[in-house]
XYZ file of C-alpha atoms in Angstrom:
735
model
C -63.839 -13.379 -7.767
C -63.355 -10.184 -9.768
C -65.661 -11.433 -12.545
C -68.275 -12.333 -9.933
C -68.052 -8.773 -8.602
C -68.564 -7.399 -12.103
C -71.575 -9.671 -12.639
C -73.155 -8.449 -9.413
C -72.515 -4.867 -10.465
C -74.179 -5.410 -13.839
C -77.133 -7.172 -12.242
C -77.860 -4.090 -10.147
C -77.986 -1.738 -13.127
C -81.517 -2.025 -14.437
C -84.501 -0.955 -12.404
C -87.592 -3.098 -12.306
C -90.897 -1.457 -13.131
C -92.314 -2.681 -9.837
C -89.679 -1.746 -7.289
C -89.410 0.140 -4.025
C -89.886 3.913 -3.993
C -91.478 4.374 -7.418
C -93.376 7.453 -6.275
C -90.084 9.298 -5.872
C -88.732 8.400 -9.327
C -88.165 11.168 -11.866
C -88.587 11.576 -15.612
C -85.549 12.299 -17.779
C -85.523 15.767 -19.331
C -83.952 17.090 -22.512
C -82.130 19.681 -20.435
C -80.348 16.940 -18.503
C -79.417 15.145 -21.732
C -78.352 17.984 -24.019
C -77.703 21.052 -21.824
C -76.323 19.779 -18.544
C -74.994 16.443 -19.887
C -75.579 15.122 -16.381
C -76.556 11.650 -17.625
C -73.593 11.101 -19.962
C -71.466 8.033 -19.306
C -67.789 8.456 -18.475
C -65.278 6.970 -20.892
C -61.599 6.109 -20.678
C -59.748 8.159 -23.264
C -56.218 9.208 -24.072
C -54.560 5.991 -22.952
C -51.369 5.173 -24.837
C -49.288 2.087 -24.150
C -45.597 2.649 -23.548
C -43.233 0.489 -25.538
C -42.379 -1.648 -22.508
C -45.983 -2.900 -22.525
C -46.132 -2.693 -18.721
C -47.180 0.932 -18.442
C -49.392 3.446 -20.187
C -49.792 7.184 -20.279
C -52.937 9.172 -19.675
C -53.800 12.855 -19.510
C -54.620 13.928 -15.948
C -55.221 17.559 -14.981
C -53.333 18.772 -18.038
C -50.280 16.580 -17.426
C -49.180 13.278 -18.957
C -48.922 10.677 -16.223
C -47.522 7.138 -16.428
C -49.524 4.319 -14.834
C -48.798 0.669 -14.206
C -51.175 -1.655 -16.086
C -51.127 -4.253 -13.318
C -51.516 -2.103 -10.206
C -52.946 1.132 -11.571
C -50.346 3.033 -9.540
C -48.962 6.308 -10.829
C -45.341 5.649 -11.752
C -44.135 9.066 -12.869
C -45.201 12.228 -14.676
C -43.641 12.575 -18.121
C -44.984 16.036 -18.912
C -46.192 18.573 -16.373
C -48.869 21.062 -17.313
C -46.950 24.033 -15.887
C -44.061 23.339 -18.278
C -46.236 23.847 -21.367
C -46.655 27.617 -21.338
C -46.349 29.114 -24.826
C -47.329 32.765 -24.496
C -47.387 35.732 -22.149
C -50.777 34.693 -20.744
C -48.943 31.975 -18.799
C -51.749 29.559 -19.646
C -50.397 26.080 -20.407
C -51.324 24.079 -23.496
C -54.656 22.345 -23.122
C -53.614 18.810 -24.085
C -56.347 17.098 -26.106
C -54.113 14.652 -27.925
C -50.398 14.006 -28.303
C -47.846 11.704 -29.893
C -44.442 10.473 -28.729
C -41.218 9.488 -30.423
C -40.022 5.898 -30.117
C -37.657 6.806 -27.256
C -40.635 8.341 -25.420
C -38.688 11.460 -24.497
C -40.170 13.885 -27.019
C -43.814 14.849 -27.532
C -45.881 16.592 -30.171
C -48.849 18.732 -29.087
C -51.296 20.274 -31.589
C -52.769 23.609 -30.444
C -55.325 26.043 -31.881
C -56.822 23.333 -34.053
C -58.921 24.226 -37.090
C -61.148 21.481 -38.484
C -60.941 20.794 -42.195
C -63.192 17.780 -42.735
C -64.458 14.996 -40.461
C -61.023 13.671 -39.450
C -58.581 16.301 -40.657
C -57.434 19.507 -39.026
C -54.530 21.913 -39.029
C -52.848 23.219 -35.913
C -49.813 24.862 -34.407
C -47.705 21.930 -33.189
C -45.244 22.230 -30.318
C -42.369 19.885 -29.453
C -41.622 19.087 -25.834
C -38.318 17.483 -24.898
C -38.235 15.776 -21.496
C -34.423 15.621 -21.623
C -33.918 19.336 -22.200
C -37.187 20.567 -20.664
C -37.755 22.722 -23.741
C -40.961 23.626 -25.563
C -40.483 24.761 -29.158
C -42.798 25.343 -32.122
C -42.553 22.798 -34.896
C -42.618 25.510 -37.552
C -43.046 29.291 -37.555
C -44.293 29.301 -41.153
C -47.969 28.487 -40.722
C -50.183 25.804 -39.255
C -49.362 22.174 -39.905
C -51.197 18.888 -40.448
C -50.413 15.299 -39.506
C -47.071 15.896 -37.812
C -45.283 12.637 -36.991
C -41.861 11.652 -35.626
C -39.631 9.479 -37.768
C -38.822 6.033 -36.295
C -35.329 7.277 -35.377
C -36.770 10.374 -33.737
C -34.362 12.726 -35.551
C -36.995 14.134 -37.893
C -40.638 15.158 -37.944
C -42.670 15.136 -41.145
C -45.779 17.254 -41.596
C -48.086 18.672 -44.255
C -48.741 22.362 -44.874
C -50.797 23.835 -47.714
C -50.860 20.498 -49.570
C -47.097 19.966 -49.445
C -44.873 17.727 -47.300
C -42.106 19.101 -45.085
C -39.432 17.526 -42.892
C -38.078 19.190 -39.761
C -34.542 18.076 -38.829
C -34.523 18.079 -35.025
C -30.728 18.131 -34.848
C -30.099 21.119 -37.122
C -33.498 22.713 -36.651
C -33.831 23.150 -40.421
C -37.103 22.695 -42.272
C -37.039 21.102 -45.720
C -39.880 21.096 -48.232
C -39.956 17.841 -50.205
C -42.940 18.564 -52.488
C -43.597 21.890 -54.153
C -46.637 21.520 -56.414
C -49.398 21.506 -53.787
C -52.264 23.861 -54.662
C -55.664 24.055 -52.931
C -58.422 22.300 -54.887
C -55.857 21.092 -57.421
C -52.840 19.097 -56.120
C -52.559 17.427 -52.697
C -49.447 15.776 -51.278
C -49.334 13.787 -48.047
C -52.975 14.119 -47.054
C -56.241 13.001 -48.637
C -58.945 14.616 -50.697
C -62.427 14.845 -49.185
C -63.791 11.567 -50.522
C -60.785 9.425 -49.558
C -60.847 10.863 -46.052
C -64.585 10.313 -45.638
C -64.988 6.911 -47.273
C -61.613 5.245 -46.735
C -61.421 6.736 -43.237
C -57.925 8.157 -43.227
C -56.713 11.751 -43.510
C -53.038 10.773 -43.339
C -51.441 9.985 -46.681
C -47.706 9.676 -45.966
C -45.783 6.957 -44.104
C -42.263 6.710 -42.716
C -40.369 3.544 -43.670
C -39.496 1.302 -40.688
C -35.917 2.617 -40.544
C -36.895 6.239 -41.163
C -34.860 6.526 -44.364
C -37.832 7.089 -46.676
C -41.326 8.559 -46.832
C -44.010 7.017 -49.025
C -46.797 9.409 -49.901
C -49.919 9.980 -51.972
C -50.243 12.670 -54.600
C -53.831 13.596 -55.536
C -54.554 15.503 -58.736
C -58.120 16.682 -58.167
C -58.161 19.237 -60.971
C -60.942 17.392 -62.841
C -63.124 16.868 -59.752
C -66.120 19.193 -59.667
C -66.539 21.697 -56.854
C -69.335 22.072 -54.353
C -69.994 25.321 -52.491
C -71.121 25.644 -48.881
C -72.514 28.884 -47.452
C -71.708 30.150 -43.947
C -73.822 32.909 -42.393
C -73.238 35.331 -39.541
C -71.439 38.273 -41.155
C -72.669 41.123 -43.330
C -71.883 39.057 -46.405
C -71.922 35.227 -46.174
C -68.742 33.237 -46.646
C -68.566 30.622 -49.369
C -66.331 27.583 -49.137
C -65.551 25.642 -52.302
C -64.116 22.162 -52.151
C -63.821 19.165 -54.462
C -66.606 16.606 -54.047
C -66.922 13.797 -56.622
C -70.546 12.676 -56.881
C -71.711 9.307 -58.155
C -70.567 8.754 -61.732
C -68.289 11.828 -61.725
C -64.508 12.173 -62.079
C -62.245 11.304 -59.157
C -58.803 12.528 -58.266
C -55.969 10.838 -60.108
C -53.759 9.241 -57.479
C -50.046 8.503 -57.671
C -47.761 6.976 -55.045
C -44.226 8.283 -54.535
C -41.303 7.442 -52.269
C -38.869 10.145 -51.118
C -35.409 9.084 -49.916
C -33.956 11.417 -47.283
C -30.277 10.672 -47.890
C -30.332 11.392 -51.631
C -33.352 13.669 -51.985
C -34.565 11.419 -54.824
C -38.303 10.954 -55.353
C -39.465 7.803 -57.161
C -42.915 7.118 -58.559
C -44.296 3.666 -57.773
C -45.803 1.604 -60.600
C -49.510 1.212 -59.768
C -50.548 0.358 -63.320
C -51.720 2.338 -66.322
C -55.354 2.674 -65.200
C -56.057 6.013 -63.546
C -59.786 5.549 -62.855
C -59.126 3.420 -59.783
C -58.545 3.697 -56.022
C -55.485 3.237 -53.851
C -57.239 2.876 -50.496
C -54.165 1.856 -48.473
C -50.382 1.832 -48.631
C -48.144 0.410 -45.920
C -44.541 -0.553 -45.481
C -43.675 -4.206 -45.091
C -41.014 -5.118 -42.528
C -38.467 -4.243 -45.219
C -37.746 -0.517 -45.643
C -37.338 -0.966 -49.364
C -40.630 -2.803 -49.988
C -43.936 -0.966 -50.008
C -47.348 -2.703 -50.047
C -49.939 -0.903 -52.190
C -53.614 -1.870 -52.224
C -55.262 -1.200 -55.596
C -59.035 -1.284 -56.005
C -60.921 -0.939 -59.270
C -63.629 1.724 -59.713
C -66.411 -0.859 -59.170
C -64.648 -1.906 -55.936
C -65.064 -5.611 -56.652
C -61.444 -6.418 -57.559
C -58.524 -5.887 -55.153
C -54.815 -6.257 -55.861
C -52.058 -5.950 -53.289
C -48.821 -4.884 -54.951
C -45.298 -5.140 -53.586
C -43.251 -2.215 -54.883
C -39.491 -1.704 -54.830
C -39.082 1.675 -53.168
C -35.849 2.431 -55.015
C -36.922 1.574 -58.561
C -40.713 1.845 -58.313
C -41.162 -1.555 -59.951
C -44.067 -3.558 -58.579
C -45.657 -6.977 -58.779
C -49.019 -8.329 -57.680
C -48.742 -10.289 -54.431
C -52.462 -11.001 -53.900
C -55.702 -10.617 -55.837
C -59.331 -10.978 -54.843
C -62.611 -10.711 -56.734
C -66.099 -10.386 -55.309
C -69.528 -10.619 -56.907
C -70.576 -7.476 -55.063
C -67.860 -5.336 -53.467
C -64.799 -5.614 -51.228
C -64.585 -3.749 -47.925
C -61.259 -2.064 -47.205
C -59.710 -2.535 -43.757
C -56.415 -1.996 -41.938
C -55.984 -5.716 -41.297
C -53.069 -6.414 -43.665
C -50.124 -7.470 -41.463
C -46.715 -8.771 -42.561
C -45.086 -11.295 -40.221
C -41.965 -13.451 -39.899
C -39.706 -11.098 -41.843
C -42.180 -10.859 -44.721
C -42.505 -14.622 -45.204
C -46.229 -14.434 -44.534
C -49.026 -11.941 -44.264
C -52.387 -11.852 -42.495
C -55.563 -10.583 -44.134
C -59.312 -10.598 -43.534
C -61.725 -11.443 -46.329
C -65.352 -12.398 -46.995
C -64.250 -14.864 -49.661
C -66.149 -17.757 -48.016
C -69.293 -15.723 -47.259
C -68.282 -14.511 -43.796
C -65.453 -12.215 -42.754
C -62.509 -14.300 -41.530
C -58.771 -14.159 -40.927
C -56.400 -15.824 -43.398
C -52.674 -16.535 -43.328
C -50.960 -16.315 -46.727
C -47.476 -17.017 -47.977
C -45.731 -13.962 -49.387
C -46.304 -15.295 -52.908
C -50.059 -14.977 -52.330
C -50.780 -18.673 -51.863
C -53.025 -19.598 -48.957
C -51.249 -21.183 -46.008
C -54.114 -21.404 -43.497
C -57.617 -20.063 -42.842
C -57.293 -19.138 -39.169
C -60.960 -18.539 -38.326
C -63.968 -20.254 -39.802
C -67.712 -20.499 -39.232
C -71.045 -18.855 -39.983
C -70.130 -15.670 -38.153
C -68.077 -12.539 -38.832
C -64.764 -11.300 -37.483
C -65.621 -7.664 -36.738
C -62.209 -6.229 -35.747
C -58.579 -7.323 -35.731
C -56.556 -5.879 -32.853
C -53.119 -7.023 -33.935
C -50.496 -9.742 -34.009
C -48.403 -10.767 -31.013
C -45.210 -11.863 -32.736
C -43.691 -13.267 -29.537
C -46.445 -15.852 -29.117
C -47.862 -15.965 -32.681
C -51.340 -14.901 -31.603
C -53.800 -12.835 -33.628
C -56.196 -10.970 -31.345
C -59.606 -10.154 -32.747
C -63.242 -9.321 -32.009
C -66.116 -11.325 -33.474
C -69.874 -11.841 -33.479
C -69.498 -15.604 -33.094
C -71.937 -15.952 -30.191
C -74.568 -13.709 -31.776
C -74.826 -10.743 -34.153
C -75.948 -8.820 -31.052
C -72.729 -9.471 -29.108
C -69.046 -8.775 -29.510
C -66.466 -11.064 -27.933
C -62.681 -10.995 -27.906
C -60.647 -13.985 -29.058
C -57.131 -14.935 -29.955
C -56.084 -17.485 -32.544
C -52.636 -18.945 -33.190
C -51.150 -19.551 -36.622
C -52.366 -23.157 -36.548
C -55.965 -22.018 -36.231
C -56.539 -22.811 -32.545
C -58.727 -20.079 -31.096
C -59.520 -19.123 -27.503
C -62.235 -16.835 -26.221
C -60.736 -14.373 -23.761
C -63.593 -11.984 -22.994
C -65.515 -13.029 -19.899
C -69.005 -11.530 -20.106
C -71.803 -11.632 -22.664
C -72.469 -8.293 -24.298
C -70.256 -5.852 -26.140
C -66.508 -6.190 -25.521
C -63.985 -3.884 -27.170
C -60.256 -4.160 -26.466
C -57.232 -1.885 -26.574
C -53.983 -3.830 -26.187
C -50.630 -2.894 -24.724
C -47.654 -2.829 -27.066
C -46.526 -6.323 -26.038
C -50.081 -7.753 -25.898
C -49.708 -8.728 -22.224
C -52.581 -6.481 -21.176
C -55.713 -5.029 -22.684
C -58.251 -2.479 -21.553
C -61.749 -3.814 -22.130
C -64.775 -1.603 -22.751
C -67.746 -3.750 -21.759
C -71.442 -2.874 -21.799
C -74.850 -4.381 -22.396
C -78.034 -2.834 -23.717
C -79.280 -0.160 -21.340
C -76.221 -0.493 -19.110
C -73.328 2.025 -19.146
C -69.824 0.763 -19.938
C -67.341 -0.752 -17.506
C -63.638 -0.328 -18.310
C -61.277 -2.965 -16.930
C -57.620 -3.919 -17.236
C -57.236 -7.559 -18.234
C -54.380 -9.954 -18.813
C -53.970 -11.276 -22.341
C -55.785 -14.490 -21.333
C -58.821 -12.421 -20.366
C -58.378 -12.490 -16.606
C -59.595 -9.246 -15.078
C -56.952 -7.328 -13.131
C -58.815 -4.229 -11.994
C -61.624 -1.789 -12.824
C -60.634 1.614 -14.212
C -64.110 3.093 -14.637
C -67.454 1.467 -13.798
C -69.744 4.481 -14.259
C -71.055 3.827 -10.747
C -72.176 7.436 -10.350
C -74.304 7.278 -13.496
C -75.706 3.882 -12.520
C -76.702 5.266 -9.140
C -78.218 8.347 -10.745
C -80.247 6.300 -13.232
C -81.822 4.503 -10.285
C -83.708 7.741 -9.635
C -85.483 7.680 -13.011
C -88.340 5.755 -14.567
C -86.125 3.589 -16.730
C -87.591 0.687 -18.703
C -85.365 -2.260 -19.518
C -84.851 -2.686 -23.286
C -85.879 -6.115 -24.562
C -84.566 -7.979 -27.597
C -86.945 -9.819 -29.890
C -87.023 -11.298 -33.382
C -89.741 -11.629 -35.975
C -90.214 -12.802 -39.530
C -92.841 -12.486 -42.220
C -93.265 -14.177 -45.610
C -92.103 -10.942 -47.263
C -88.701 -10.930 -45.528
C -86.565 -13.441 -47.426
C -83.016 -14.068 -48.565
C -82.095 -14.316 -52.272
C -82.816 -18.058 -52.241
C -86.395 -17.363 -51.103
C -85.974 -18.595 -47.538
C -87.505 -16.565 -44.721
C -85.133 -14.832 -42.334
C -85.726 -13.384 -38.893
C -84.876 -9.759 -38.190
C -83.293 -8.743 -34.898
C -84.918 -5.926 -32.945
C -85.232 -4.349 -29.523
C -88.046 -2.475 -27.816
C -88.455 -0.138 -24.866
C -91.962 -0.324 -23.459
C -93.500 2.696 -21.708
C -92.409 2.746 -18.068
C -95.938 2.249 -16.748
C -96.777 -0.295 -19.450
C -100.270 -1.778 -19.282
C -100.909 -4.630 -21.745
C -104.574 -3.633 -21.839
C -103.711 -0.241 -23.374
C -102.619 0.658 -26.899
C -99.418 2.657 -27.314
C -97.909 4.708 -30.121
C -94.546 3.502 -31.489
C -91.412 5.247 -32.716
C -89.201 3.094 -34.925
C -85.600 4.400 -34.779
C -83.378 3.162 -37.579
C -80.201 3.642 -39.614
C -80.111 0.662 -41.972
C -77.024 1.314 -44.107
C -74.872 -1.522 -45.493
C -72.996 -3.323 -42.728
C -74.386 -1.113 -39.951
C -76.248 -2.188 -36.821
C -78.551 -0.424 -34.371
C -79.600 -3.654 -32.650
C -76.660 -4.560 -30.416
C -76.207 -5.720 -26.857
C -74.369 -2.529 -25.978
C -74.860 0.787 -24.210
C -76.808 3.060 -26.534
C -75.253 6.325 -25.415
C -76.985 9.636 -25.254
C -79.715 8.858 -27.794
C -80.710 5.884 -25.659
C -81.571 8.325 -22.865
C -83.793 10.266 -25.268
C -85.583 7.042 -26.144
C -86.078 6.316 -22.446
C -87.484 9.817 -22.011
C -89.985 9.210 -24.812
C -90.925 5.866 -23.258
C -91.483 7.568 -19.907
C -93.973 9.722 -21.752
C -95.936 6.849 -23.236
C -94.220 6.124 -26.579
C -92.962 2.609 -27.245
C -89.514 2.663 -28.904
C -88.384 -0.021 -31.362
C -85.274 -0.515 -33.477
C -84.723 -3.192 -36.122
C -81.769 -4.351 -38.199
C -83.064 -4.720 -41.743
C -81.641 -6.837 -44.527
C -78.368 -5.223 -45.557
C -77.065 -4.676 -42.036
C -73.966 -6.284 -40.567
C -72.566 -9.202 -38.543
C -74.763 -11.794 -40.293
C -72.566 -12.720 -43.236
C -72.164 -11.529 -46.785
C -75.493 -12.711 -48.257
C -77.542 -10.854 -45.637
C -75.374 -7.719 -45.848
C -74.990 -7.484 -49.609
C -78.491 -8.370 -50.796
C -79.248 -4.636 -51.089
C -76.524 -4.357 -53.770
C -77.558 -2.077 -56.651
C -80.919 -1.353 -54.944
C -80.248 0.713 -51.821
C -83.558 1.495 -50.168
C -85.682 -1.240 -51.720
C -85.398 -4.084 -49.214
C -84.869 -1.781 -46.259
C -88.167 -0.018 -46.987
C -89.968 -3.341 -47.326
C -88.510 -4.474 -44.001
C -89.639 -1.325 -42.186
C -93.133 -1.679 -43.618
C -93.191 -5.316 -42.495
C -91.973 -4.169 -39.075
C -94.836 -1.669 -38.837
C -97.324 -4.330 -39.918
C -95.976 -6.734 -37.316
C -96.069 -4.109 -34.568
C -99.544 -3.061 -35.601
C -100.721 -6.640 -35.069
C -99.683 -6.589 -31.388
C -102.601 -6.060 -28.985
C -100.866 -3.229 -27.099
C -99.850 -1.144 -30.173
C -101.897 1.648 -31.723
C -101.387 0.775 -35.383
C -102.551 4.249 -36.440
C -99.755 5.944 -34.489
C -96.482 4.462 -35.721
C -93.640 6.856 -36.462
C -90.097 6.428 -37.799
C -86.922 8.461 -37.184
C -83.516 8.365 -38.854
C -80.409 10.470 -39.502
C -78.268 10.449 -42.685
C -78.848 6.989 -44.237
C -81.554 6.654 -41.613
C -83.125 9.875 -42.873
C -83.161 8.416 -46.379
C -84.931 5.354 -45.008
C -87.374 7.263 -42.780
C -88.455 9.316 -45.804
C -88.916 6.214 -47.952
C -90.812 4.369 -45.226
C -93.321 7.181 -44.767
C -93.762 7.928 -48.467
C -94.006 4.309 -49.624
C -95.635 3.018 -46.452
C -98.106 5.737 -45.495
C -100.683 3.026 -44.871
C -98.546 1.850 -41.937
C -96.631 4.954 -40.783
C -98.294 8.222 -39.836
C -95.190 10.200 -38.863
C -91.514 10.462 -39.860
C -88.488 12.570 -38.957
C -85.645 12.655 -41.505
C -82.455 14.428 -40.390
C -79.741 15.163 -42.971
C -81.166 12.595 -45.403
C -79.746 11.433 -48.682
C -82.710 11.854 -51.012
C -81.029 10.746 -54.240
C -77.889 8.654 -54.423
C -77.026 10.666 -57.527
C -76.119 13.476 -55.098
C -73.818 11.485 -52.827
C -70.087 10.799 -53.187
C -68.931 8.188 -55.643
C -66.766 5.951 -53.456
C -69.585 5.130 -51.036
C -72.420 5.168 -53.545
C -70.815 3.212 -56.376
C -69.577 0.567 -53.923
C -73.207 -0.429 -53.399
C -74.939 0.936 -56.518
C -72.380 1.056 -59.328
C -72.438 4.180 -61.486
C -75.780 5.898 -62.143
C -75.031 5.637 -65.867
C -75.042 1.832 -65.477
C -77.864 1.487 -62.937
C -80.355 4.361 -63.413
C -83.360 2.425 -62.094
C -81.500 1.431 -58.954
C -80.810 5.106 -58.262
C -84.249 6.443 -59.104
C -86.747 3.788 -58.044
C -86.011 4.284 -54.351
C -85.263 7.982 -54.282
C -87.728 9.652 -51.862
C -87.967 12.519 -54.366
C -89.771 10.162 -56.740
C -92.364 9.063 -54.164
C -93.535 12.388 -52.685
C -97.046 12.064 -54.155
C -97.676 9.123 -51.779
C -97.106 11.172 -48.611
C -100.156 11.107 -46.332
C -98.651 11.544 -42.878
C -96.699 14.017 -40.781
C -93.187 14.719 -42.024
C -90.381 16.705 -40.372
C -87.374 17.396 -42.601
C -84.154 18.690 -40.968
C -80.747 19.590 -42.389
C -77.561 21.467 -41.525
C -76.954 24.318 -43.947
C -73.204 23.624 -44.205
C -73.304 19.828 -44.393
C -70.185 18.867 -46.365
C -71.135 15.181 -46.292
C -74.818 14.910 -47.231
C -75.287 18.206 -49.025
C -78.284 20.438 -48.265
C -79.084 19.970 -51.954
C -80.627 16.619 -50.981
C -83.152 18.294 -48.717
C -83.744 21.295 -50.969
C -84.658 19.140 -53.949
C -86.941 16.987 -51.803
C -88.436 20.235 -50.475
C -89.156 21.391 -54.039
C -90.694 18.038 -54.993
C -92.986 18.112 -51.948
C -94.108 21.646 -52.759
C -94.735 20.715 -56.382
C -96.867 17.774 -55.202
C -98.712 20.153 -52.835
C -97.691 18.137 -49.790
C -97.536 19.904 -46.435
C -94.601 19.162 -44.134
C -92.458 20.660 -41.372
C -88.958 21.893 -42.078
C -85.960 23.032 -40.008
C -82.668 24.289 -41.416
C -79.674 24.952 -39.151
C -77.454 27.566 -40.856
C -73.693 26.980 -40.913
C -74.036 23.541 -39.264
C -72.477 20.392 -40.648
C -73.718 16.800 -40.828
C -73.663 16.400 -37.036
C -75.791 19.530 -36.413
C -74.109 20.467 -33.138
C -72.435 23.442 -31.481
C -73.861 26.105 -29.217
C -77.482 25.391 -28.422
C -78.125 23.486 -31.640
C -78.546 19.908 -30.393
C -80.805 21.010 -27.535
C -82.931 23.018 -29.968
C -83.095 20.128 -32.460
C -84.167 17.538 -29.895
C -86.787 19.904 -28.483
C -88.118 20.335 -32.007
C -88.218 16.580 -32.676
C -89.708 15.755 -29.278
C -92.515 18.278 -29.663
C -93.221 16.957 -33.171
C -93.472 13.374 -31.895
C -95.674 14.273 -28.941
C -98.010 16.207 -31.214
C -98.335 13.514 -33.872
C -98.005 10.282 -31.918
C -99.564 11.087 -28.547
C -102.401 13.485 -29.365
């Protein structure tokens, strides 16, 4: 009955182009999207399962409230906002995030956060004790990073100025356990820029299961070259220097150490003699004296998992894997049954699947199998021996939730076709499902572990009702193929795409098209999921007569290893061909103006939009490239070499598809945009493309946003940017 109610709700979302009251419908405006944010979907954030698995906490009006998974009733309030006053202003801490100890009676709150890179920040942490009703600073000696309770709850570890500290909560004493941390030289307990960005983790220390030890990374980045960013706004600009290893350049040298609290002894783990390698993950097994260390070679096509003795540092290889192309790093390594077995995902058979191995590295069982990819692993329910995961089994467009037992019997537990994303309770008896379909805002429900829906937390009913007042066109999926779009064996392959037709679409007319793309390895823009705030911009453009299309080119994800990795060593080549073929296909449709086809992309998408216009000016007349990579020689080495190898070993792969080397072919309208303080894709990319365009005497439009990073946001920036892009598209596609 509940699922039927949800189906009815979803069916009412999309407005037909020929419905009642069309004369009263409105057009979406940029002000509503980027200034007022009145059309933004509501999400469910800040939910943390309690250890009993029956209840969860959530921030409500500045307090931390406990709710029952099953009923949704408020059970109690663990932390009250009025108790968190830290200064004479009497203003309580504005809780944005928090962590708890294992007893769930002490909390850590970061305040006055200062961003460092994409994930990392430093803050003043405060400790709240529910037993004593006391609020105390973690440390008076400067802001901290990555503060975390020990499993016993008696200590808190944190990082400050590239060193690791431990706060004893019984004595109140603070102990420094590393002393050699120096900015832009030695880092302990947190990551350098490239590890944080490309391996997706700022935290680089880990408590052992019993809290007796801390395993941590030590980065020596002294040989890594510096990059300088300029920040404007004062009489003299500020310059920030940080270590950024570009393709082919030196990396940090990484070592792994274990510190034992009882003895104060620090032991270096044996990770081999090679220093030009990566250690993308470390994790404790279920034994507090055995550390698992993942070791990846510089080419990223050979992975070892080592088991290291935390007391002696001695290690042995537990598991090895080789790949013709590269190996993706995940957090899916899980030790089970007192370290008798471990779970791992791998593309070893051509698709990403879950495997069960004996601790000696021999295969016990492949748990999932088929011509489809496992896209996420949610965890292992040790009570019932279930692995919960998300996959694209039904279609690369969809995401469904499954569970599989250790004998390989799987069960689909998500109920509706579209995009399902789960967050499980600690005991795996409940999960919160984020469900949406293309053009339809998300619905958040509480479900039992078998998939049965218990209740709706958030259905975005207000937004759904509001969207009924606008001229919204329903996005439509389609596929196409051409003789030029093939797999390595020469067989043709269909590309997945979606389109949004102008709201008042007339098949007798011809419409301009904007192709919106990203295209990077393993990515997808064509999904049966809510498109977020950019989707509303696309609807706005469609209301104003521009047909919107997106396509997943060869190299994108959820279609197996061959499709994803065929761009290996040649980023930009096949993607550009696919976009040109897309434009040719669209141009053949009777309702498309083939002389007015534009393309838009950001970051990797900006790289591709530039290439498509330069190399495909016969088919594209307009492009917008925001924060584009223009030469992979300028980008970081972990990401770039994963797909391209070193530039010293693959110079043609780097240069043949660099937009800088194709500027003489530009014949259309080009808008180039970058943030002046982009620490990810450096402004250098745009500046050198700028110089090449000028040298080739090519006219183009340019917008630089001073002191803005890769996201180009803050203040009025996004509103200004989207006004700029919208005006550019109207001028060059509509006029």
